[in-house]
mmCIF file of C-alpha atoms in Angstrom:
data_model
loop_
_atom_site.group_PDB
_atom_site.id
_atom_site.type_symbol
_atom_site.label_atom_id
_atom_site.label_comp_id
_atom_site.label_asym_id
_atom_site.label_seq_id
_atom_site.Cartn_x
_atom_site.Cartn_y
_atom_site.Cartn_z
ATOM 1 C CA UNK A 1 -92.297 -9.212 61.758
ATOM 2 C CA UNK A 2 -94.263 -11.654 59.615
ATOM 3 C CA UNK A 3 -92.906 -10.017 56.464
ATOM 4 C CA UNK A 4 -89.345 -10.537 57.673
ATOM 5 C CA UNK A 5 -90.037 -14.197 58.378
ATOM 6 C CA UNK A 6 -91.568 -14.636 54.903
ATOM 7 C CA UNK A 7 -88.564 -12.973 53.237
ATOM 8 C CA UNK A 8 -86.179 -15.165 55.238
ATOM 9 C CA UNK A 9 -88.086 -18.314 54.218
ATOM 10 C CA UNK A 10 -88.015 -17.269 50.546
ATOM 11 C CA UNK A 11 -84.243 -16.678 50.697
ATOM 12 C CA UNK A 12 -83.670 -20.046 52.368
ATOM 13 C CA UNK A 13 -85.849 -21.747 49.783
ATOM 14 C CA UNK A 14 -83.923 -20.116 46.926
ATOM 15 C CA UNK A 15 -80.597 -21.129 48.452
ATOM 16 C CA UNK A 16 -81.827 -24.685 48.945
ATOM 17 C CA UNK A 17 -83.045 -24.837 45.323
ATOM 18 C CA UNK A 18 -79.687 -23.590 44.016
ATOM 19 C CA UNK A 19 -77.834 -26.157 46.111
ATOM 20 C CA UNK A 20 -80.036 -28.968 44.853
ATOM 21 C CA UNK A 21 -79.523 -27.826 41.259
ATOM 22 C CA UNK A 22 -75.738 -27.631 41.663
ATOM 23 C CA UNK A 23 -75.665 -31.033 43.371
ATOM 24 C CA UNK A 24 -77.416 -32.499 40.336
ATOM 25 C CA UNK A 25 -75.482 -30.652 37.633
ATOM 26 C CA UNK A 26 -71.914 -30.695 38.954
ATOM 27 C CA UNK A 27 -71.525 -34.505 39.201
ATOM 28 C CA UNK A 28 -72.498 -34.742 35.534
ATOM 29 C CA UNK A 29 -69.976 -32.026 34.688
ATOM 30 C CA UNK A 30 -67.196 -33.796 36.592
ATOM 31 C CA UNK A 31 -68.143 -37.096 34.924
ATOM 32 C CA UNK A 32 -67.767 -35.399 31.551
ATOM 33 C CA UNK A 33 -64.324 -34.124 32.527
ATOM 34 C CA UNK A 34 -63.288 -37.587 33.703
ATOM 35 C CA UNK A 35 -64.564 -39.114 30.458
ATOM 36 C CA UNK A 36 -62.469 -36.904 28.175
ATOM 37 C CA UNK A 37 -59.334 -39.059 28.497
ATOM 38 C CA UNK A 38 -61.325 -42.276 28.041
ATOM 39 C CA UNK A 39 -63.157 -40.951 24.977
ATOM 40 C CA UNK A 40 -59.903 -39.663 23.484
ATOM 41 C CA UNK A 41 -58.182 -43.015 24.015
ATOM 42 C CA UNK A 42 -61.061 -44.900 22.423
ATOM 43 C CA UNK A 43 -61.020 -42.489 19.477
ATOM 44 C CA UNK A 44 -57.289 -43.023 18.949
ATOM 45 C CA UNK A 45 -57.712 -46.804 19.101
ATOM 46 C CA UNK A 46 -60.597 -46.674 16.620
ATOM 47 C CA UNK A 47 -58.618 -44.602 14.106
ATOM 48 C CA UNK A 48 -55.542 -46.831 14.395
ATOM 49 C CA UNK A 49 -57.456 -50.097 14.154
ATOM 50 C CA UNK A 50 -59.636 -49.034 11.213
ATOM 51 C CA UNK A 51 -56.791 -47.730 9.058
ATOM 52 C CA UNK A 52 -54.279 -50.375 10.156
ATOM 53 C CA UNK A 53 -56.762 -53.113 9.193
ATOM 54 C CA UNK A 54 -56.615 -51.832 5.589
ATOM 55 C CA UNK A 55 -52.846 -52.343 5.657
ATOM 56 C CA UNK A 56 -52.952 -55.820 7.194
ATOM 57 C CA UNK A 57 -55.678 -56.916 4.763
ATOM 58 C CA UNK A 58 -53.407 -56.037 1.815
ATOM 59 C CA UNK A 59 -50.028 -57.203 3.158
ATOM 60 C CA UNK A 60 -49.446 -60.812 4.280
ATOM 61 C CA UNK A 61 -48.218 -61.298 7.846
ATOM 62 C CA UNK A 62 -45.171 -63.155 6.534
ATOM 63 C CA UNK A 63 -44.124 -59.956 4.763
ATOM 64 C CA UNK A 64 -45.069 -57.707 7.682
ATOM 65 C CA UNK A 65 -42.736 -59.604 10.020
ATOM 66 C CA UNK A 66 -39.874 -59.836 7.549
ATOM 67 C CA UNK A 67 -36.542 -58.020 7.603
ATOM 68 C CA UNK A 68 -36.978 -56.103 4.336
ATOM 69 C CA UNK A 69 -38.473 -52.616 4.505
ATOM 70 C CA UNK A 70 -38.571 -50.641 1.270
ATOM 71 C CA UNK A 71 -41.936 -48.882 0.998
ATOM 72 C CA UNK A 72 -40.906 -46.500 -1.796
ATOM 73 C CA UNK A 73 -39.134 -48.922 -4.120
ATOM 74 C CA UNK A 74 -40.494 -50.244 -7.408
ATOM 75 C CA UNK A 75 -41.387 -53.486 -5.623
ATOM 76 C CA UNK A 76 -42.329 -52.195 -2.174
ATOM 77 C CA UNK A 77 -41.982 -54.368 0.902
ATOM 78 C CA UNK A 78 -43.230 -53.607 4.385
ATOM 79 C CA UNK A 79 -41.239 -55.656 6.868
ATOM 80 C CA UNK A 80 -41.357 -54.001 10.297
ATOM 81 C CA UNK A 81 -38.536 -55.939 11.961
ATOM 82 C CA UNK A 82 -35.922 -53.254 11.071
ATOM 83 C CA UNK A 83 -38.093 -50.666 12.834
ATOM 84 C CA UNK A 84 -38.594 -52.885 15.877
ATOM 85 C CA UNK A 85 -34.859 -53.582 16.043
ATOM 86 C CA UNK A 86 -33.967 -49.894 15.803
ATOM 87 C CA UNK A 87 -36.495 -49.008 18.496
ATOM 88 C CA UNK A 88 -35.309 -51.732 20.861
ATOM 89 C CA UNK A 89 -31.615 -50.980 20.366
ATOM 90 C CA UNK A 90 -31.952 -47.267 21.108
ATOM 91 C CA UNK A 91 -34.224 -48.040 24.076
ATOM 92 C CA UNK A 92 -31.768 -50.538 25.561
ATOM 93 C CA UNK A 93 -28.904 -48.056 25.227
ATOM 94 C CA UNK A 94 -31.028 -45.351 26.838
ATOM 95 C CA UNK A 95 -31.906 -47.512 29.832
ATOM 96 C CA UNK A 96 -28.283 -48.627 30.267
ATOM 97 C CA UNK A 97 -27.495 -44.928 30.707
ATOM 98 C CA UNK A 98 -30.591 -43.811 32.628
ATOM 99 C CA UNK A 99 -31.038 -46.591 35.198
ATOM 100 C CA UNK A 100 -27.601 -46.570 36.914
ATOM 101 C CA UNK A 101 -27.262 -42.788 36.862
ATOM 102 C CA UNK A 102 -30.885 -42.185 37.840
ATOM 103 C CA UNK A 103 -30.794 -44.677 40.717
ATOM 104 C CA UNK A 104 -27.441 -43.325 41.869
ATOM 105 C CA UNK A 105 -28.830 -39.796 41.904
ATOM 106 C CA UNK A 106 -31.957 -40.967 43.753
ATOM 107 C CA UNK A 107 -29.914 -42.791 46.391
ATOM 108 C CA UNK A 108 -27.714 -39.771 46.991
ATOM 109 C CA UNK A 109 -30.594 -37.287 47.155
ATOM 110 C CA UNK A 110 -32.739 -39.412 49.466
ATOM 111 C CA UNK A 111 -30.098 -40.942 51.740
ATOM 112 C CA UNK A 112 -26.904 -38.903 51.761
ATOM 113 C CA UNK A 113 -27.504 -35.314 50.609
ATOM 114 C CA UNK A 114 -28.228 -32.587 53.131
ATOM 115 C CA UNK A 115 -31.574 -30.828 52.954
ATOM 116 C CA UNK A 116 -29.922 -27.667 51.647
ATOM 117 C CA UNK A 117 -28.025 -29.508 48.916
ATOM 118 C CA UNK A 118 -31.130 -31.507 47.992
ATOM 119 C CA UNK A 119 -33.129 -28.316 47.488
ATOM 120 C CA UNK A 120 -30.473 -27.184 44.994
ATOM 121 C CA UNK A 121 -29.657 -30.428 43.168
ATOM 122 C CA UNK A 122 -33.128 -31.799 42.542
ATOM 123 C CA UNK A 123 -34.496 -28.729 40.667
ATOM 124 C CA UNK A 124 -31.263 -28.538 38.668
ATOM 125 C CA UNK A 125 -31.599 -32.198 37.687
ATOM 126 C CA UNK A 126 -35.252 -31.824 36.775
ATOM 127 C CA UNK A 127 -34.387 -28.999 34.386
ATOM 128 C CA UNK A 128 -33.298 -31.784 32.018
ATOM 129 C CA UNK A 129 -36.926 -32.891 31.782
ATOM 130 C CA UNK A 130 -37.964 -29.439 30.555
ATOM 131 C CA UNK A 131 -35.550 -29.238 27.627
ATOM 132 C CA UNK A 132 -37.333 -29.758 24.267
ATOM 133 C CA UNK A 133 -36.525 -33.091 22.697
ATOM 134 C CA UNK A 134 -35.532 -31.474 19.407
ATOM 135 C CA UNK A 135 -32.719 -29.720 21.304
ATOM 136 C CA UNK A 136 -31.597 -33.112 22.585
ATOM 137 C CA UNK A 137 -31.644 -34.341 18.993
ATOM 138 C CA UNK A 138 -29.343 -31.592 17.749
ATOM 139 C CA UNK A 139 -27.132 -32.122 20.812
ATOM 140 C CA UNK A 140 -26.813 -35.819 19.948
ATOM 141 C CA UNK A 141 -26.082 -35.138 16.286
ATOM 142 C CA UNK A 142 -23.743 -32.133 16.561
ATOM 143 C CA UNK A 143 -21.912 -32.855 19.832
ATOM 144 C CA UNK A 144 -22.219 -36.443 21.063
ATOM 145 C CA UNK A 145 -21.713 -38.123 17.679
ATOM 146 C CA UNK A 146 -18.498 -36.203 16.797
ATOM 147 C CA UNK A 147 -17.249 -36.888 20.321
ATOM 148 C CA UNK A 148 -17.899 -40.612 19.972
ATOM 149 C CA UNK A 149 -16.243 -40.670 16.533
ATOM 150 C CA UNK A 150 -12.954 -39.851 18.239
ATOM 151 C CA UNK A 151 -13.361 -43.021 20.310
ATOM 152 C CA UNK A 152 -15.088 -45.243 17.731
ATOM 153 C CA UNK A 153 -13.657 -44.467 14.269
ATOM 154 C CA UNK A 154 -16.172 -46.757 12.535
ATOM 155 C CA UNK A 155 -19.114 -44.806 13.933
ATOM 156 C CA UNK A 156 -21.300 -43.350 11.186
ATOM 157 C CA UNK A 157 -22.609 -39.786 11.209
ATOM 158 C CA UNK A 158 -26.098 -41.194 11.809
ATOM 159 C CA UNK A 159 -26.127 -44.077 14.271
ATOM 160 C CA UNK A 160 -28.087 -45.677 17.103
ATOM 161 C CA UNK A 161 -25.501 -45.156 19.833
ATOM 162 C CA UNK A 162 -25.523 -41.386 20.301
ATOM 163 C CA UNK A 163 -29.326 -40.919 20.286
ATOM 164 C CA UNK A 164 -29.600 -43.830 22.718
ATOM 165 C CA UNK A 165 -27.138 -42.165 25.084
ATOM 166 C CA UNK A 166 -28.877 -38.793 24.841
ATOM 167 C CA UNK A 167 -32.291 -40.390 25.383
ATOM 168 C CA UNK A 168 -30.875 -41.953 28.522
ATOM 169 C CA UNK A 169 -29.749 -38.527 29.731
ATOM 170 C CA UNK A 170 -33.230 -37.182 29.037
ATOM 171 C CA UNK A 171 -34.855 -40.013 31.051
ATOM 172 C CA UNK A 172 -32.565 -39.617 34.083
ATOM 173 C CA UNK A 173 -34.860 -37.089 35.846
ATOM 174 C CA UNK A 174 -37.855 -39.433 35.515
ATOM 175 C CA UNK A 175 -36.036 -42.425 36.981
ATOM 176 C CA UNK A 176 -34.324 -40.358 39.674
ATOM 177 C CA UNK A 177 -37.384 -38.404 40.790
ATOM 178 C CA UNK A 178 -39.775 -41.369 40.986
ATOM 179 C CA UNK A 179 -37.159 -43.574 42.657
ATOM 180 C CA UNK A 180 -36.355 -40.879 45.204
ATOM 181 C CA UNK A 181 -40.040 -40.494 46.053
ATOM 182 C CA UNK A 182 -40.282 -44.258 46.543
ATOM 183 C CA UNK A 183 -37.232 -44.279 48.839
ATOM 184 C CA UNK A 184 -38.490 -41.309 50.843
ATOM 185 C CA UNK A 185 -41.789 -43.137 51.424
ATOM 186 C CA UNK A 186 -39.977 -45.860 53.389
ATOM 187 C CA UNK A 187 -40.664 -45.217 57.114
ATOM 188 C CA UNK A 188 -37.813 -43.605 59.001
ATOM 189 C CA UNK A 189 -38.165 -46.181 61.775
ATOM 190 C CA UNK A 190 -36.890 -48.878 59.412
ATOM 191 C CA UNK A 191 -33.741 -46.894 58.716
ATOM 192 C CA UNK A 192 -33.251 -46.136 62.402
ATOM 193 C CA UNK A 193 -33.727 -49.792 63.274
ATOM 194 C CA UNK A 194 -31.078 -50.892 60.783
ATOM 195 C CA UNK A 195 -28.661 -48.212 61.946
ATOM 196 C CA UNK A 196 -29.348 -49.160 65.560
ATOM 197 C CA UNK A 197 -28.384 -52.765 64.831
ATOM 198 C CA UNK A 198 -24.982 -51.604 63.603
ATOM 199 C CA UNK A 199 -25.530 -51.265 59.844
ATOM 200 C CA UNK A 200 -23.743 -48.508 58.019
ATOM 201 C CA UNK A 201 -25.716 -45.973 56.036
ATOM 202 C CA UNK A 202 -24.717 -47.682 52.796
ATOM 203 C CA UNK A 203 -25.746 -51.107 54.097
ATOM 204 C CA UNK A 204 -29.059 -49.665 55.277
ATOM 205 C CA UNK A 205 -29.666 -48.179 51.843
ATOM 206 C CA UNK A 206 -29.024 -51.392 49.898
ATOM 207 C CA UNK A 207 -30.417 -53.909 52.394
ATOM 208 C CA UNK A 208 -33.420 -52.032 53.786
ATOM 209 C CA UNK A 209 -34.441 -48.936 51.811
ATOM 210 C CA UNK A 210 -34.098 -50.209 48.245
ATOM 211 C CA UNK A 211 -35.872 -53.562 48.878
ATOM 212 C CA UNK A 212 -38.700 -51.685 50.608
ATOM 213 C CA UNK A 213 -38.988 -49.223 47.719
ATOM 214 C CA UNK A 214 -38.521 -51.740 44.908
ATOM 215 C CA UNK A 215 -42.066 -51.357 43.520
ATOM 216 C CA UNK A 216 -41.653 -47.621 42.966
ATOM 217 C CA UNK A 217 -38.156 -48.097 41.561
ATOM 218 C CA UNK A 218 -39.301 -50.757 39.108
ATOM 219 C CA UNK A 219 -42.256 -48.619 38.072
ATOM 220 C CA UNK A 220 -39.912 -45.709 37.324
ATOM 221 C CA UNK A 221 -37.709 -47.960 35.185
ATOM 222 C CA UNK A 222 -40.648 -49.375 33.232
ATOM 223 C CA UNK A 223 -42.081 -45.899 32.649
ATOM 224 C CA UNK A 224 -38.639 -44.809 31.471
ATOM 225 C CA UNK A 225 -38.680 -47.649 28.929
ATOM 226 C CA UNK A 226 -42.087 -46.489 27.737
ATOM 227 C CA UNK A 227 -40.756 -42.949 27.364
ATOM 228 C CA UNK A 228 -37.757 -44.152 25.362
ATOM 229 C CA UNK A 229 -39.856 -46.268 22.996
ATOM 230 C CA UNK A 230 -42.123 -43.323 22.229
ATOM 231 C CA UNK A 231 -39.353 -40.765 21.732
ATOM 232 C CA UNK A 232 -39.426 -39.168 18.291
ATOM 233 C CA UNK A 233 -37.252 -36.122 17.610
ATOM 234 C CA UNK A 234 -33.951 -37.388 19.037
ATOM 235 C CA UNK A 235 -33.942 -40.542 16.929
ATOM 236 C CA UNK A 236 -35.324 -38.736 13.877
ATOM 237 C CA UNK A 237 -32.419 -36.288 13.867
ATOM 238 C CA UNK A 238 -29.535 -38.428 15.110
ATOM 239 C CA UNK A 239 -30.234 -42.059 14.174
ATOM 240 C CA UNK A 240 -30.974 -41.542 10.498
ATOM 241 C CA UNK A 241 -33.456 -43.292 8.230
ATOM 242 C CA UNK A 242 -31.672 -46.498 7.253
ATOM 243 C CA UNK A 243 -34.171 -49.348 7.028
ATOM 244 C CA UNK A 244 -31.613 -52.141 7.137
ATOM 245 C CA UNK A 245 -32.063 -54.946 9.629
ATOM 246 C CA UNK A 246 -28.935 -54.787 11.792
ATOM 247 C CA UNK A 247 -27.795 -55.014 15.399
ATOM 248 C CA UNK A 248 -24.728 -52.827 14.822
ATOM 249 C CA UNK A 249 -25.299 -49.716 16.927
ATOM 250 C CA UNK A 250 -22.597 -47.808 15.044
ATOM 251 C CA UNK A 251 -24.763 -47.825 11.914
ATOM 252 C CA UNK A 252 -27.825 -45.810 11.017
ATOM 253 C CA UNK A 253 -31.139 -47.250 12.172
ATOM 254 C CA UNK A 254 -34.731 -46.136 11.960
ATOM 255 C CA UNK A 255 -37.211 -46.442 14.800
ATOM 256 C CA UNK A 256 -40.978 -46.755 14.573
ATOM 257 C CA UNK A 257 -41.528 -43.125 15.530
ATOM 258 C CA UNK A 258 -38.914 -41.895 13.044
ATOM 259 C CA UNK A 259 -40.602 -43.903 10.286
ATOM 260 C CA UNK A 260 -43.918 -42.189 11.030
ATOM 261 C CA UNK A 261 -42.266 -38.759 10.944
ATOM 262 C CA UNK A 262 -40.532 -39.524 7.651
ATOM 263 C CA UNK A 263 -43.711 -40.564 5.883
ATOM 264 C CA UNK A 264 -45.971 -37.888 7.309
ATOM 265 C CA UNK A 265 -43.580 -35.279 5.916
ATOM 266 C CA UNK A 266 -45.123 -35.894 2.490
ATOM 267 C CA UNK A 267 -43.650 -39.088 1.051
ATOM 268 C CA UNK A 268 -46.845 -41.144 1.339
ATOM 269 C CA UNK A 269 -49.957 -40.093 -0.545
ATOM 270 C CA UNK A 270 -53.265 -40.413 1.233
ATOM 271 C CA UNK A 271 -54.981 -43.736 0.601
ATOM 272 C CA UNK A 272 -51.851 -45.556 -0.558
ATOM 273 C CA UNK A 273 -50.510 -48.691 1.077
ATOM 274 C CA UNK A 274 -47.534 -46.734 2.421
ATOM 275 C CA UNK A 275 -49.962 -44.304 4.012
ATOM 276 C CA UNK A 276 -51.816 -47.103 5.785
ATOM 277 C CA UNK A 277 -48.505 -48.581 6.926
ATOM 278 C CA UNK A 278 -48.149 -45.516 9.154
ATOM 279 C CA UNK A 279 -51.227 -46.577 11.075
ATOM 280 C CA UNK A 280 -49.971 -50.156 11.316
ATOM 281 C CA UNK A 281 -46.711 -48.945 12.842
ATOM 282 C CA UNK A 282 -48.623 -46.541 15.073
ATOM 283 C CA UNK A 283 -50.876 -49.362 16.269
ATOM 284 C CA UNK A 284 -47.854 -51.517 17.036
ATOM 285 C CA UNK A 285 -46.256 -48.640 18.935
ATOM 286 C CA UNK A 286 -49.494 -48.107 20.866
ATOM 287 C CA UNK A 287 -49.609 -51.795 21.817
ATOM 288 C CA UNK A 288 -45.973 -51.713 22.984
ATOM 289 C CA UNK A 289 -46.465 -48.690 25.223
ATOM 290 C CA UNK A 290 -49.783 -50.026 26.542
ATOM 291 C CA UNK A 291 -48.218 -53.342 27.534
ATOM 292 C CA UNK A 292 -45.319 -51.578 29.213
ATOM 293 C CA UNK A 293 -47.629 -49.325 31.220
ATOM 294 C CA UNK A 294 -49.738 -52.327 32.248
ATOM 295 C CA UNK A 295 -46.529 -54.045 33.333
ATOM 296 C CA UNK A 296 -45.594 -51.007 35.428
ATOM 297 C CA UNK A 297 -48.990 -51.069 37.143
ATOM 298 C CA UNK A 298 -48.697 -54.817 37.786
ATOM 299 C CA UNK A 299 -45.243 -54.435 39.315
ATOM 300 C CA UNK A 300 -46.408 -51.554 41.508
ATOM 301 C CA UNK A 301 -49.374 -53.549 42.816
ATOM 302 C CA UNK A 302 -47.491 -56.808 43.296
ATOM 303 C CA UNK A 303 -44.460 -55.455 45.142
ATOM 304 C CA UNK A 304 -45.996 -52.426 46.843
ATOM 305 C CA UNK A 305 -45.233 -52.243 50.552
ATOM 306 C CA UNK A 306 -47.958 -50.773 52.770
ATOM 307 C CA UNK A 307 -46.723 -49.157 55.982
#
């Protein structure tokens, strides 16, 4: 009997020791996992800042923020305003397409569609998010651009309009899905109260549901902007590589991401000023997307409704 008690005590002691060891080790392991994204972000910032500083130390700010970009000419110039303009123009076009269609789809799915139809439509819509962006790029170049040329004869083969439209189509699932989730989070009692007071379903949607879900809707729009600014393959294929400063969306434009792709394909030798300009553009792109994501978080916190 005593032997059995001793064995039982030894087993309990071993189990207790293992639990204590795991309780000490696992929090450190989980901390390491949580730190991976932070460490990676800091590493990216360090690389961008160090190499971009070499560019900014060699190029005056007056030239950096000029409208002339010709890094491979005999007298190279590194004005980034053409890249900023191209990025903003394609982003604006994309959001003009994505926001109305995405919000319309979200309103229908959350307020008007039957449960059976919703189960079919939402996965079909979200398939758009799974299509590779290079496929979107070829779609913009080989289908959308020729189609638009029939309507706009002055449209060039490479332009800002068609990639902007296709980027908007690509962003629709993001805007629609996040907006629908925000609308579905509005308590049903608010809808029932509005309907009980005599409002139609459409009036309830626009006067009750959308104002209550505005933080989530705005966050989806801002995140869509961030996605459009960072898009690479669509604009690389369909918008061309023209570095002219222009607001004409029928002409070829180059975005910041397309500029990086062009130079990393082998045009800029390592250690040259053109090479370091890639990091300057990358740092600027990083700052843009960071500010937009911070704006999305601010909007979500400021206008969030707690039920």
